[in-house]
XYZ file of C-alpha atoms in Angstrom:
679
model
C -107.281 -139.865 28.582
C -104.807 -139.904 31.465
C -101.079 -139.342 31.030
C -100.321 -143.048 31.349
C -102.700 -143.842 28.494
C -100.947 -141.266 26.352
C -97.539 -142.736 27.102
C -98.465 -146.370 26.364
C -101.410 -146.338 23.974
C -102.702 -149.781 22.896
C -101.163 -150.740 19.664
C -104.489 -151.724 18.124
C -105.601 -149.614 15.170
C -109.108 -150.034 16.465
C -108.606 -147.259 18.990
C -109.186 -144.673 16.334
C -112.664 -146.088 15.657
C -113.872 -144.817 19.055
C -114.606 -141.106 18.877
C -112.779 -138.631 21.068
C -116.182 -137.383 22.201
C -117.137 -140.868 23.412
C -113.858 -141.253 25.321
C -114.303 -137.819 26.850
C -117.810 -138.770 27.974
C -116.529 -142.031 29.378
C -113.819 -140.188 31.307
C -116.632 -138.226 32.994
C -117.800 -141.461 34.610
C -114.287 -142.125 35.942
C -114.411 -138.613 37.394
C -117.768 -139.472 38.974
C -116.087 -142.355 40.769
C -112.663 -140.843 41.431
C -113.460 -137.134 41.448
C -112.985 -134.421 38.832
C -109.342 -133.520 39.437
C -107.743 -130.233 38.567
C -105.219 -130.102 35.751
C -102.675 -127.630 37.117
C -99.723 -126.090 35.311
C -96.400 -124.470 36.007
C -94.989 -124.116 39.481
C -98.268 -125.058 41.150
C -98.347 -128.353 39.285
C -94.690 -128.955 40.239
C -95.612 -128.307 43.901
C -98.507 -130.835 43.795
C -96.273 -133.401 42.041
C -93.671 -132.926 44.767
C -96.194 -133.405 47.578
C -97.653 -136.514 45.963
C -94.169 -137.899 45.382
C -93.255 -137.351 49.038
C -96.520 -138.942 50.095
C -95.794 -142.093 48.062
C -92.209 -142.162 49.258
C -93.359 -141.853 52.924
C -95.730 -144.763 52.596
C -93.122 -146.917 50.824
C -90.812 -146.085 53.726
C -93.478 -147.134 56.292
C -93.839 -150.501 54.513
C -90.586 -151.738 56.031
C -89.741 -149.202 58.698
C -91.477 -148.956 62.049
C -93.760 -145.942 62.259
C -96.131 -145.739 65.261
C -99.783 -146.231 64.362
C -100.690 -143.009 66.238
C -98.411 -141.198 63.762
C -98.979 -143.065 60.534
C -102.788 -142.782 60.340
C -103.032 -139.010 61.119
C -100.178 -138.252 58.748
C -101.847 -140.314 56.038
C -105.126 -138.443 56.536
C -103.232 -135.150 56.566
C -101.595 -135.893 53.232
C -104.955 -137.037 51.762
C -106.884 -133.935 52.893
C -104.064 -131.573 51.822
C -103.969 -132.999 48.270
C -107.770 -133.294 48.070
C -108.201 -129.572 48.594
C -105.549 -128.740 45.979
C -106.527 -131.372 43.450
C -110.321 -131.190 43.619
C -112.220 -127.831 43.303
C -115.027 -126.553 45.430
C -117.223 -126.624 42.320
C -116.655 -127.101 38.552
C -116.694 -123.285 38.238
C -113.287 -123.136 39.958
C -111.683 -126.110 38.192
C -108.030 -126.120 37.149
C -107.011 -123.548 39.706
C -106.478 -123.347 43.449
C -108.468 -120.680 45.274
C -107.618 -119.080 48.612
C -110.176 -121.173 50.483
C -108.527 -124.319 49.131
C -105.194 -123.232 50.586
C -106.973 -122.388 53.871
C -108.584 -125.823 54.088
C -105.332 -127.597 53.134
C -103.430 -125.635 55.848
C -106.099 -126.431 58.417
C -105.769 -130.156 57.566
C -102.093 -129.938 58.361
C -102.837 -128.014 61.542
C -105.224 -130.703 62.792
C -102.589 -133.364 62.373
C -99.797 -131.310 63.950
C -102.006 -130.561 66.934
C -102.779 -134.242 67.415
C -99.180 -135.439 67.166
C -97.794 -132.711 69.425
C -100.370 -133.620 72.042
C -98.739 -137.019 72.665
C -100.167 -139.452 75.210
C -101.921 -136.675 77.155
C -104.043 -135.896 74.079
C -105.220 -139.516 73.788
C -105.783 -139.898 77.558
C -108.318 -137.043 77.752
C -110.580 -138.416 74.936
C -113.478 -138.829 77.343
C -113.287 -135.208 78.488
C -111.641 -133.193 75.675
C -110.837 -129.513 76.257
C -112.095 -126.640 74.150
C -109.217 -126.690 71.597
C -109.605 -130.435 71.196
C -113.218 -129.955 70.256
C -112.368 -127.101 67.833
C -109.783 -129.161 65.982
C -111.956 -132.310 66.175
C -115.010 -130.583 64.651
C -112.752 -129.031 62.023
C -111.434 -132.494 61.077
C -114.946 -133.904 60.736
C -115.973 -130.989 58.491
C -112.831 -131.336 56.391
C -113.428 -135.054 55.909
C -117.047 -134.406 54.849
C -115.942 -131.776 52.378
C -113.137 -133.969 50.997
C -115.662 -136.745 50.374
C -118.022 -134.289 48.658
C -115.254 -133.108 46.354
C -113.996 -136.571 45.434
C -117.229 -138.633 45.431
C -120.222 -136.314 45.398
C -122.891 -135.442 47.894
C -124.304 -138.833 48.829
C -121.559 -140.116 51.160
C -121.280 -136.818 53.135
C -125.050 -136.765 53.641
C -125.167 -140.386 54.854
C -122.216 -139.676 57.193
C -124.004 -136.615 58.559
C -127.110 -138.653 59.235
C -125.066 -141.049 61.345
C -123.597 -138.070 63.247
C -127.093 -136.779 63.805
C -128.165 -140.197 65.033
C -125.420 -140.180 67.647
C -126.357 -136.654 68.873
C -130.149 -137.100 68.893
C -130.519 -140.534 70.461
C -133.004 -139.669 73.251
C -135.449 -138.036 70.754
C -135.610 -140.967 68.345
C -138.463 -143.471 68.263
C -138.036 -147.052 69.549
C -136.199 -149.248 68.762
C -133.688 -146.713 67.496
C -133.483 -144.665 70.685
C -130.291 -144.463 72.789
C -128.939 -142.151 75.498
C -127.339 -139.750 73.021
C -123.842 -138.222 73.051
C -122.580 -134.652 73.299
C -120.308 -133.083 70.723
C -117.328 -133.373 73.057
C -117.768 -137.104 73.541
C -118.301 -137.616 69.850
C -115.138 -135.672 69.007
C -113.235 -137.670 71.604
C -114.061 -140.907 69.775
C -113.722 -139.599 66.251
C -110.530 -137.498 66.578
C -108.726 -138.531 69.749
C -108.772 -142.324 69.556
C -108.153 -144.986 66.938
C -111.809 -145.989 66.919
C -113.303 -143.200 64.706
C -111.748 -141.415 61.749
C -108.389 -143.031 62.398
C -109.984 -146.444 62.815
C -109.838 -149.677 60.791
C -110.667 -148.186 57.410
C -107.907 -145.533 57.564
C -105.547 -148.171 58.967
C -106.078 -150.278 55.826
C -105.919 -147.210 53.570
C -102.618 -146.021 55.063
C -100.904 -149.393 55.151
C -102.265 -151.394 52.242
C -104.524 -149.590 49.785
C -102.035 -146.806 48.960
C -99.254 -149.384 48.462
C -101.437 -151.213 45.957
C -102.284 -147.958 44.121
C -98.552 -147.289 43.896
C -97.941 -150.805 42.653
C -100.712 -150.449 40.057
C -99.243 -147.091 38.899
C -95.804 -148.738 38.450
C -97.398 -151.497 36.308
C -99.332 -148.952 34.329
C -96.402 -146.639 33.522
C -94.104 -149.535 32.676
C -96.495 -150.612 29.903
C -98.020 -153.657 31.632
C -101.593 -152.575 30.704
C -100.737 -152.387 27.049
C -99.089 -155.779 27.175
C -102.086 -157.433 28.880
C -104.473 -156.068 26.185
C -102.191 -157.091 23.340
C -101.611 -160.537 24.823
C -105.342 -161.148 25.232
C -106.153 -160.080 21.685
C -103.377 -162.205 20.230
C -104.364 -165.243 22.318
C -108.099 -165.077 21.673
C -108.628 -163.469 18.255
C -109.782 -165.065 15.026
C -112.755 -167.195 16.156
C -116.454 -166.223 16.472
C -116.046 -166.066 20.236
C -112.597 -164.499 20.039
C -113.815 -160.908 20.514
C -115.780 -161.735 23.655
C -113.073 -163.956 25.018
C -110.471 -161.234 24.469
C -112.594 -158.819 26.525
C -112.960 -161.329 29.358
C -109.291 -162.273 29.533
C -108.050 -158.715 29.161
C -110.441 -157.477 31.861
C -109.030 -160.038 34.286
C -105.416 -159.121 33.546
C -106.098 -155.404 33.608
C -108.435 -155.463 36.534
C -106.180 -157.524 38.816
C -103.589 -154.742 39.176
C -106.029 -151.787 39.045
C -108.933 -152.967 41.185
C -111.119 -150.322 39.530
C -114.151 -151.384 37.570
C -114.795 -148.094 35.773
C -111.115 -147.546 34.779
C -110.881 -151.135 33.433
C -114.148 -150.686 31.476
C -112.992 -147.463 29.852
C -109.434 -148.583 29.103
C -110.555 -151.815 27.529
C -113.662 -150.376 25.831
C -111.657 -147.861 23.845
C -109.810 -150.733 22.208
C -112.281 -153.580 22.242
C -115.592 -152.036 21.206
C -114.821 -151.748 17.435
C -113.832 -155.404 17.571
C -117.083 -156.384 19.296
C -119.129 -154.364 16.822
C -117.321 -156.041 13.926
C -118.322 -159.541 14.988
C -121.958 -158.572 15.516
C -122.515 -157.321 19.052
C -125.141 -154.598 19.179
C -124.250 -151.479 21.208
C -126.002 -152.321 24.461
C -124.809 -155.946 24.484
C -121.194 -154.843 23.829
C -121.407 -152.225 26.573
C -122.875 -154.796 28.961
C -120.012 -157.212 28.266
C -117.412 -154.497 28.719
C -118.960 -153.379 32.035
C -119.208 -156.997 33.241
C -115.558 -157.475 32.463
C -114.688 -154.249 34.322
C -116.747 -155.496 37.302
C -114.478 -158.522 37.436
C -111.633 -156.135 38.322
C -113.038 -155.675 41.823
C -113.346 -159.392 42.537
C -110.172 -160.648 40.872
C -106.955 -161.529 42.697
C -104.366 -160.313 43.487
C -105.879 -156.924 44.308
C -109.707 -157.453 44.617
C -110.417 -153.791 45.195
C -109.965 -151.781 48.339
C -112.723 -153.563 50.245
C -110.789 -156.833 50.264
C -108.104 -155.302 52.451
C -110.830 -154.232 54.867
C -112.142 -157.772 55.026
C -108.753 -158.970 56.251
C -108.593 -156.236 58.870
C -112.199 -156.699 60.133
C -111.752 -160.441 60.459
C -108.178 -160.236 61.709
C -106.967 -162.766 59.152
C -104.183 -162.802 56.566
C -104.816 -161.085 53.276
C -103.608 -164.330 51.633
C -106.619 -166.001 53.244
C -108.890 -163.402 51.576
C -107.220 -164.129 48.251
C -107.780 -167.819 48.842
C -111.482 -167.279 49.582
C -111.860 -165.323 46.358
C -110.333 -167.957 44.047
C -113.338 -170.189 43.357
C -115.996 -167.370 43.226
C -113.764 -165.511 40.755
C -113.365 -168.585 38.582
C -117.133 -169.078 38.667
C -117.672 -165.404 37.745
C -115.427 -165.699 34.705
C -116.996 -169.059 33.836
C -120.310 -167.233 33.632
C -118.846 -164.607 31.333
C -117.184 -167.203 29.045
C -120.443 -169.133 28.826
C -122.286 -165.947 27.931
C -119.741 -165.227 25.248
C -120.084 -168.700 23.800
C -123.886 -168.351 23.781
C -123.578 -164.875 22.180
C -121.657 -166.326 19.234
C -124.508 -168.744 18.481
C -127.365 -166.365 19.453
C -126.194 -163.546 17.236
C -124.996 -165.770 14.444
C -121.468 -164.517 14.610
C -119.032 -165.747 11.949
C -115.289 -166.023 11.804
C -113.694 -162.623 11.681
C -109.948 -162.189 11.253
C -108.428 -159.425 13.389
C -105.087 -157.782 12.888
C -103.088 -159.279 15.724
C -100.676 -157.072 17.547
C -98.083 -159.832 17.519
C -97.888 -163.542 18.175
C -98.435 -164.731 21.724
C -94.965 -166.278 21.751
C -93.305 -163.066 20.539
C -95.119 -160.960 23.135
C -94.397 -163.341 25.946
C -90.731 -163.630 24.939
C -90.212 -159.892 25.087
C -92.545 -158.824 27.873
C -92.787 -161.923 30.141
C -91.623 -159.899 33.142
C -95.086 -158.140 33.370
C -96.506 -161.456 34.414
C -93.752 -161.735 37.022
C -94.868 -158.429 38.505
C -98.411 -159.614 38.614
C -97.863 -162.858 40.458
C -95.027 -161.714 42.693
C -97.398 -160.412 45.378
C -98.916 -163.887 45.931
C -95.462 -165.503 45.800
C -94.084 -163.203 48.471
C -97.075 -163.860 50.687
C -96.684 -167.599 50.254
C -93.064 -167.151 51.313
C -94.299 -165.781 54.620
C -94.037 -161.992 54.012
C -96.839 -159.767 55.311
C -99.219 -158.284 52.739
C -97.578 -154.877 53.271
C -94.047 -156.162 52.619
C -95.342 -158.333 49.758
C -96.747 -155.465 47.818
C -93.683 -153.354 48.638
C -91.303 -155.955 47.246
C -93.609 -156.540 44.266
C -93.355 -152.851 43.548
C -89.518 -153.099 43.761
C -89.655 -156.094 41.324
C -91.794 -154.039 38.907
C -89.380 -151.105 39.104
C -86.230 -153.179 38.360
C -87.789 -155.460 35.755
C -89.015 -152.432 33.788
C -85.348 -151.888 32.764
C -85.327 -155.216 30.943
C -86.865 -153.350 27.998
C -85.912 -149.826 26.914
C -89.552 -149.019 26.012
C -90.728 -150.076 29.497
C -88.042 -148.370 31.613
C -89.511 -146.284 34.388
C -86.417 -144.037 34.205
C -85.203 -143.154 30.773
C -81.889 -144.604 29.609
C -81.066 -141.099 28.383
C -80.660 -139.903 31.982
C -77.882 -142.449 32.649
C -76.262 -141.461 29.382
C -76.367 -137.720 30.180
C -78.764 -136.917 27.380
C -81.638 -134.449 27.641
C -82.438 -131.865 30.279
C -82.503 -132.959 33.963
C -85.824 -131.118 34.517
C -87.427 -133.077 31.802
C -86.190 -136.322 33.233
C -87.422 -135.398 36.727
C -90.937 -134.162 35.918
C -91.505 -136.161 32.803
C -90.104 -139.506 33.817
C -92.555 -142.414 34.163
C -91.105 -143.098 37.608
C -92.110 -139.713 38.982
C -95.516 -139.982 37.250
C -95.998 -143.407 38.816
C -95.166 -142.082 42.272
C -97.535 -139.150 41.709
C -100.239 -141.425 40.314
C -99.999 -143.778 43.290
C -100.860 -140.984 45.734
C -103.451 -139.222 43.548
C -105.188 -142.517 42.830
C -105.823 -143.210 46.507
C -107.377 -139.858 47.371
C -111.030 -140.687 46.737
C -110.826 -144.103 48.448
C -108.869 -142.707 51.428
C -111.375 -139.827 51.876
C -114.158 -142.367 51.804
C -112.306 -144.490 54.348
C -111.988 -141.522 56.686
C -115.727 -140.784 56.370
C -116.538 -144.443 56.823
C -114.534 -144.305 60.032
C -117.047 -141.785 61.358
C -119.903 -144.205 60.519
C -118.097 -147.143 62.181
C -117.409 -145.017 65.293
C -121.094 -144.077 65.577
C -122.204 -147.662 65.135
C -119.763 -148.811 67.792
C -120.595 -146.010 70.223
C -124.380 -146.424 69.986
C -124.671 -150.177 69.464
C -126.580 -149.630 66.211
C -125.221 -152.729 64.589
C -126.798 -155.073 67.158
C -130.108 -153.142 67.002
C -130.146 -153.343 63.235
C -129.370 -157.054 63.143
C -132.104 -157.802 65.643
C -134.637 -155.854 63.526
C -133.625 -157.686 60.346
C -133.837 -161.091 62.071
C -137.301 -160.210 63.544
C -138.604 -159.163 60.090
C -137.223 -162.436 58.662
C -138.861 -164.497 61.407
C -135.593 -166.141 62.274
C -135.212 -167.584 58.724
C -131.630 -167.685 57.495
C -132.792 -167.539 53.807
C -134.985 -164.434 54.370
C -132.248 -162.797 56.521
C -129.766 -163.392 53.667
C -132.254 -161.952 51.185
C -132.942 -158.901 53.353
C -129.217 -158.391 53.958
C -128.495 -158.546 50.210
C -131.200 -155.970 49.638
C -129.839 -153.668 52.277
C -126.278 -153.906 50.826
C -127.666 -153.355 47.358
C -129.686 -150.305 48.415
C -126.735 -148.781 50.237
C -124.579 -149.535 47.205
C -126.931 -147.495 45.004
C -125.679 -144.344 46.657
C -122.086 -144.955 47.713
C -118.920 -146.610 46.266
C -118.024 -150.243 46.852
C -115.611 -149.552 49.692
C -118.072 -147.400 51.598
C -120.944 -149.824 50.939
C -118.944 -152.731 52.336
C -117.806 -150.832 55.455
C -121.307 -149.576 56.318
C -122.881 -152.971 55.830
C -120.102 -154.890 57.504
C -120.885 -153.151 60.805
C -124.684 -152.980 60.538
C -125.737 -155.991 58.478
C -123.100 -158.718 58.964
C -124.031 -159.243 62.640
C -127.484 -160.474 61.566
C -126.008 -163.284 59.500
C -123.361 -164.133 62.156
C -126.105 -164.219 64.840
C -127.862 -166.943 62.858
C -124.748 -169.141 62.718
C -123.102 -168.037 59.499
C -119.256 -167.970 59.984
C -117.930 -164.411 60.015
C -115.759 -164.910 56.976
C -118.724 -166.136 54.895
C -120.903 -163.253 56.119
C -118.308 -160.675 55.187
C -117.600 -162.213 51.728
C -121.403 -162.290 51.139
C -121.622 -158.579 51.881
C -118.527 -157.845 49.784
C -119.954 -159.465 46.665
C -123.266 -157.664 46.991
C -121.449 -154.367 47.631
C -119.694 -154.900 44.294
C -123.178 -154.738 42.663
C -123.087 -150.968 43.226
C -120.845 -150.767 40.139
C -123.723 -151.982 37.943
C -126.808 -150.672 39.834
C -128.622 -147.515 38.774
C -128.569 -144.622 39.551
C -124.839 -145.051 40.142
C -124.118 -147.754 37.582
C -120.808 -146.116 36.649
C -119.250 -149.008 34.723
C -122.270 -149.644 32.372
C -122.796 -145.924 31.904
C -119.161 -145.488 30.990
C -119.396 -148.408 28.611
C -122.548 -146.875 27.032
C -120.677 -143.648 26.512
C -118.097 -145.553 24.447
C -120.468 -147.724 22.443
C -123.117 -145.080 21.957
C -125.744 -147.354 23.528
C -128.523 -146.525 25.961
C -127.144 -146.330 29.533
C -130.042 -148.228 31.148
C -130.306 -150.882 28.479
C -126.569 -151.345 28.807
C -127.022 -151.779 32.549
C -129.650 -154.426 31.953
C -127.337 -156.246 29.567
C -124.601 -156.082 32.194
C -126.989 -157.666 34.715
C -127.675 -160.419 32.257
C -123.956 -161.221 32.141
C -123.342 -160.930 35.896
C -126.486 -162.170 37.691
C -125.609 -165.892 37.425
C -122.397 -165.450 39.342
C -123.906 -163.094 41.919
C -126.361 -165.714 43.056
C -123.418 -167.902 44.149
C -122.850 -165.958 47.459
C -126.129 -167.459 48.742
C -124.471 -170.817 48.578
C -121.797 -170.024 51.098
C -124.166 -168.577 53.707
C -127.171 -170.952 53.549
C -125.336 -174.229 54.296
C -122.009 -175.334 55.838
C -121.046 -177.240 52.705
C -121.315 -174.047 50.696
C -118.356 -172.699 52.524
C -116.259 -174.965 50.372
C -116.604 -172.289 47.643
C -114.534 -170.094 49.969
C -112.065 -172.897 50.509
C -113.185 -173.053 54.138
C -112.059 -169.502 54.849
C -108.326 -170.049 55.450
C -105.319 -172.109 54.390
C -105.276 -173.747 57.830
C -108.928 -174.895 57.613
C -108.345 -176.025 54.014
C -105.575 -178.370 55.099
C -108.056 -180.542 56.973
C -111.083 -179.948 54.754
C -113.040 -182.601 52.802
C -111.817 -182.047 49.242
C -114.577 -184.236 47.745
C -117.205 -181.925 49.362
C -115.448 -178.865 47.997
C -115.288 -180.346 44.503
C -118.942 -181.337 44.734
C -120.212 -177.890 45.727
C -117.975 -176.277 43.112
C -119.375 -178.523 40.373
C -122.908 -177.859 41.561
C -122.269 -174.088 41.445
C -120.771 -174.375 37.974
C -123.765 -176.281 36.569
C -126.089 -173.849 38.284
C -124.279 -170.897 36.666
C -124.430 -172.616 33.263
C -128.154 -173.267 33.666
C -128.786 -169.625 34.645
C -126.633 -168.372 31.787
C -128.608 -170.437 29.258
C -131.868 -169.403 30.863
C -131.133 -165.654 30.917
C -129.822 -165.827 27.314
C -132.604 -168.043 26.041
C -130.042 -170.311 24.403
C -128.422 -173.531 25.370
C -127.490 -176.101 22.638
C -129.910 -174.158 20.455
C -132.538 -171.441 20.990
C -134.733 -172.503 23.921
C -138.476 -172.741 24.006
C -140.366 -170.981 26.731
C -140.672 -174.233 28.670
C -136.983 -175.080 28.316
C -136.001 -171.602 29.424
C -138.207 -171.813 32.481
C -136.766 -175.223 33.331
C -133.185 -173.922 33.084
C -133.876 -170.884 35.253
C -135.616 -173.008 37.937
C -132.734 -175.489 37.728
C -130.192 -172.699 38.212
C -131.979 -171.299 41.281
C -132.364 -174.827 42.712
C -128.707 -175.647 42.312
C -127.749 -172.379 43.989
C -129.928 -173.262 46.998
C -127.988 -175.855 48.967
C -129.544 -179.182 49.811
C -129.777 -182.707 48.357
C -133.414 -182.332 47.204
C -132.758 -178.938 45.548
C -129.681 -180.334 43.830
C -131.608 -183.405 42.595
C -134.319 -181.180 41.167
C -131.769 -178.866 39.576
C -129.726 -181.568 37.925
C -132.851 -183.327 36.792
C -134.279 -180.226 35.161
C -130.950 -179.505 33.383
C -130.778 -183.025 31.962
C -134.407 -182.852 30.910
C -134.049 -179.496 29.205
C -130.911 -180.575 27.297
C -132.589 -183.819 26.297
C -135.577 -181.898 24.959
C -133.210 -179.772 22.880
C -131.352 -182.787 21.474
C -134.592 -184.421 20.505
C -136.113 -181.340 18.997
C -135.401 -180.364 15.408
C -133.060 -177.380 14.941
C -134.791 -174.066 14.732
C -133.770 -171.478 12.208
C -130.612 -169.587 13.302
C -130.987 -166.130 14.652
């Protein structure tokens, strides 16, 4: 496990029931998402720690100081590339050491940035006709970004990015309707390297100003013991009933996922503690893994962090991040409603009995001593509601987390011994939780930042060639102008792209090539982007890159693909909800009309009505997929519930009437029918 897990291990004795081999295998899935980092030692490790610390300090400084955009973005990319080549090896054969070519690539990354910054305004002005050295450094940057993505995320994203580059270069030779005039290497380099439209575009802007600040904030929470507290609090609050084990997983995944924004990390962290408890109450291996992965998936859609893609939504739409959080509230509640319903049904379906767990402590005692961890969690939203920008809000929330950690000696980010003159200074510097948190904040952003830089190449090509408009026209033509079919085709495109690339990359690619199709048919831009975001999240549970279920299967010992199917069972009801807010205007009430300003004049009765309809639809789908409502369903009852769920998801008075009617009829049939033998 990571250093932070070693410092604040969950207090549950159940941890020991999960084998070291299983945890090691689960860690491999985290590495598949975040890259297999080197574990360096000695002076080299000290150097990397120092660079990562400086990187975090620099970005904390830029949160409140004025740093020109033309400087911030290249410096951010320079830091990211430099650390990527030192932290991630060329291949596993060279792991845990830094080779000469790694130093060469890292130095070249710095050279590319220095050349850009020294060029000043003249450098930017000649982007349409770059000179020879501009092209050399620009091509070098593109190659470095592709290699950094390969090292941190695998081959798929570099290959896709290379295909987009080839598309830009080979336009005249492509068949209609994909043909375009084509662009030379110099023109491509001018856009990608010499302007703020390519590599240094929107994605890197968000990475350099928001994402890294949230990873630093998450690291501060982690190293101050917030993660341990959230798990202990959930177990104490929910344990002891037949549904207590499942409820504990759902609540803990929300509390853990909010700060981390990482589905795989949340799944592994929680699974190591919760799986023995799930097994004890009667969950079989695949069902337990599916629930753990579904809980981890909630980390990407749960406020206040929502994963990196949420920051990009705010930037693409030019809206406040607080508005994005507002839009996510109802869908998040519906998602966790689906999970809680599934847990309730599990207790009846599997015949679970009351099992008493050893509680870590009483809820009151935990809250009395560690209440400040909740303060850290909600402070971001509070600061934004006070009028601070998202950047300043997360900066001050990090400051709050730092100072409140000293309220408890066991949570202090800087050891009390340092202030009392005890222990060696070197140990306090390199071993202090504060330094590790600063280091972890920078290291944690590397794979996302490298992906953002690569996605900038894709966005630049789409903008330069007009690919987004062409693609949207093709999708609409295939759909025959039907909004329903266009939404279905768009969801399939996002899902297919998500099979190969991470959530952030999937959202960026589809936001520029698929969202225009929905917007062209009258869907508001905020609804179209949230629709794409939710389907991009499916990449976490979609083979062959279903990292969260695969990691859960490694912990439970279940079959990876059966675990993935179980995860789909838990998550599918909630992921049909996005169709509600693109197929009809009233469905936008689920997004609270897209902004606080629009919400102020909205029809609250309409919002409550569509929310209730969605909740009943989710309940019907949950019962239908599980084959259990008030009691085990017959084939006819199950079919009625599934049809009702789909009807309630599809907006319209007739569909709603059919849906509610089928739900009432199915429940009435169950009440009137004699109880079947328990499972």
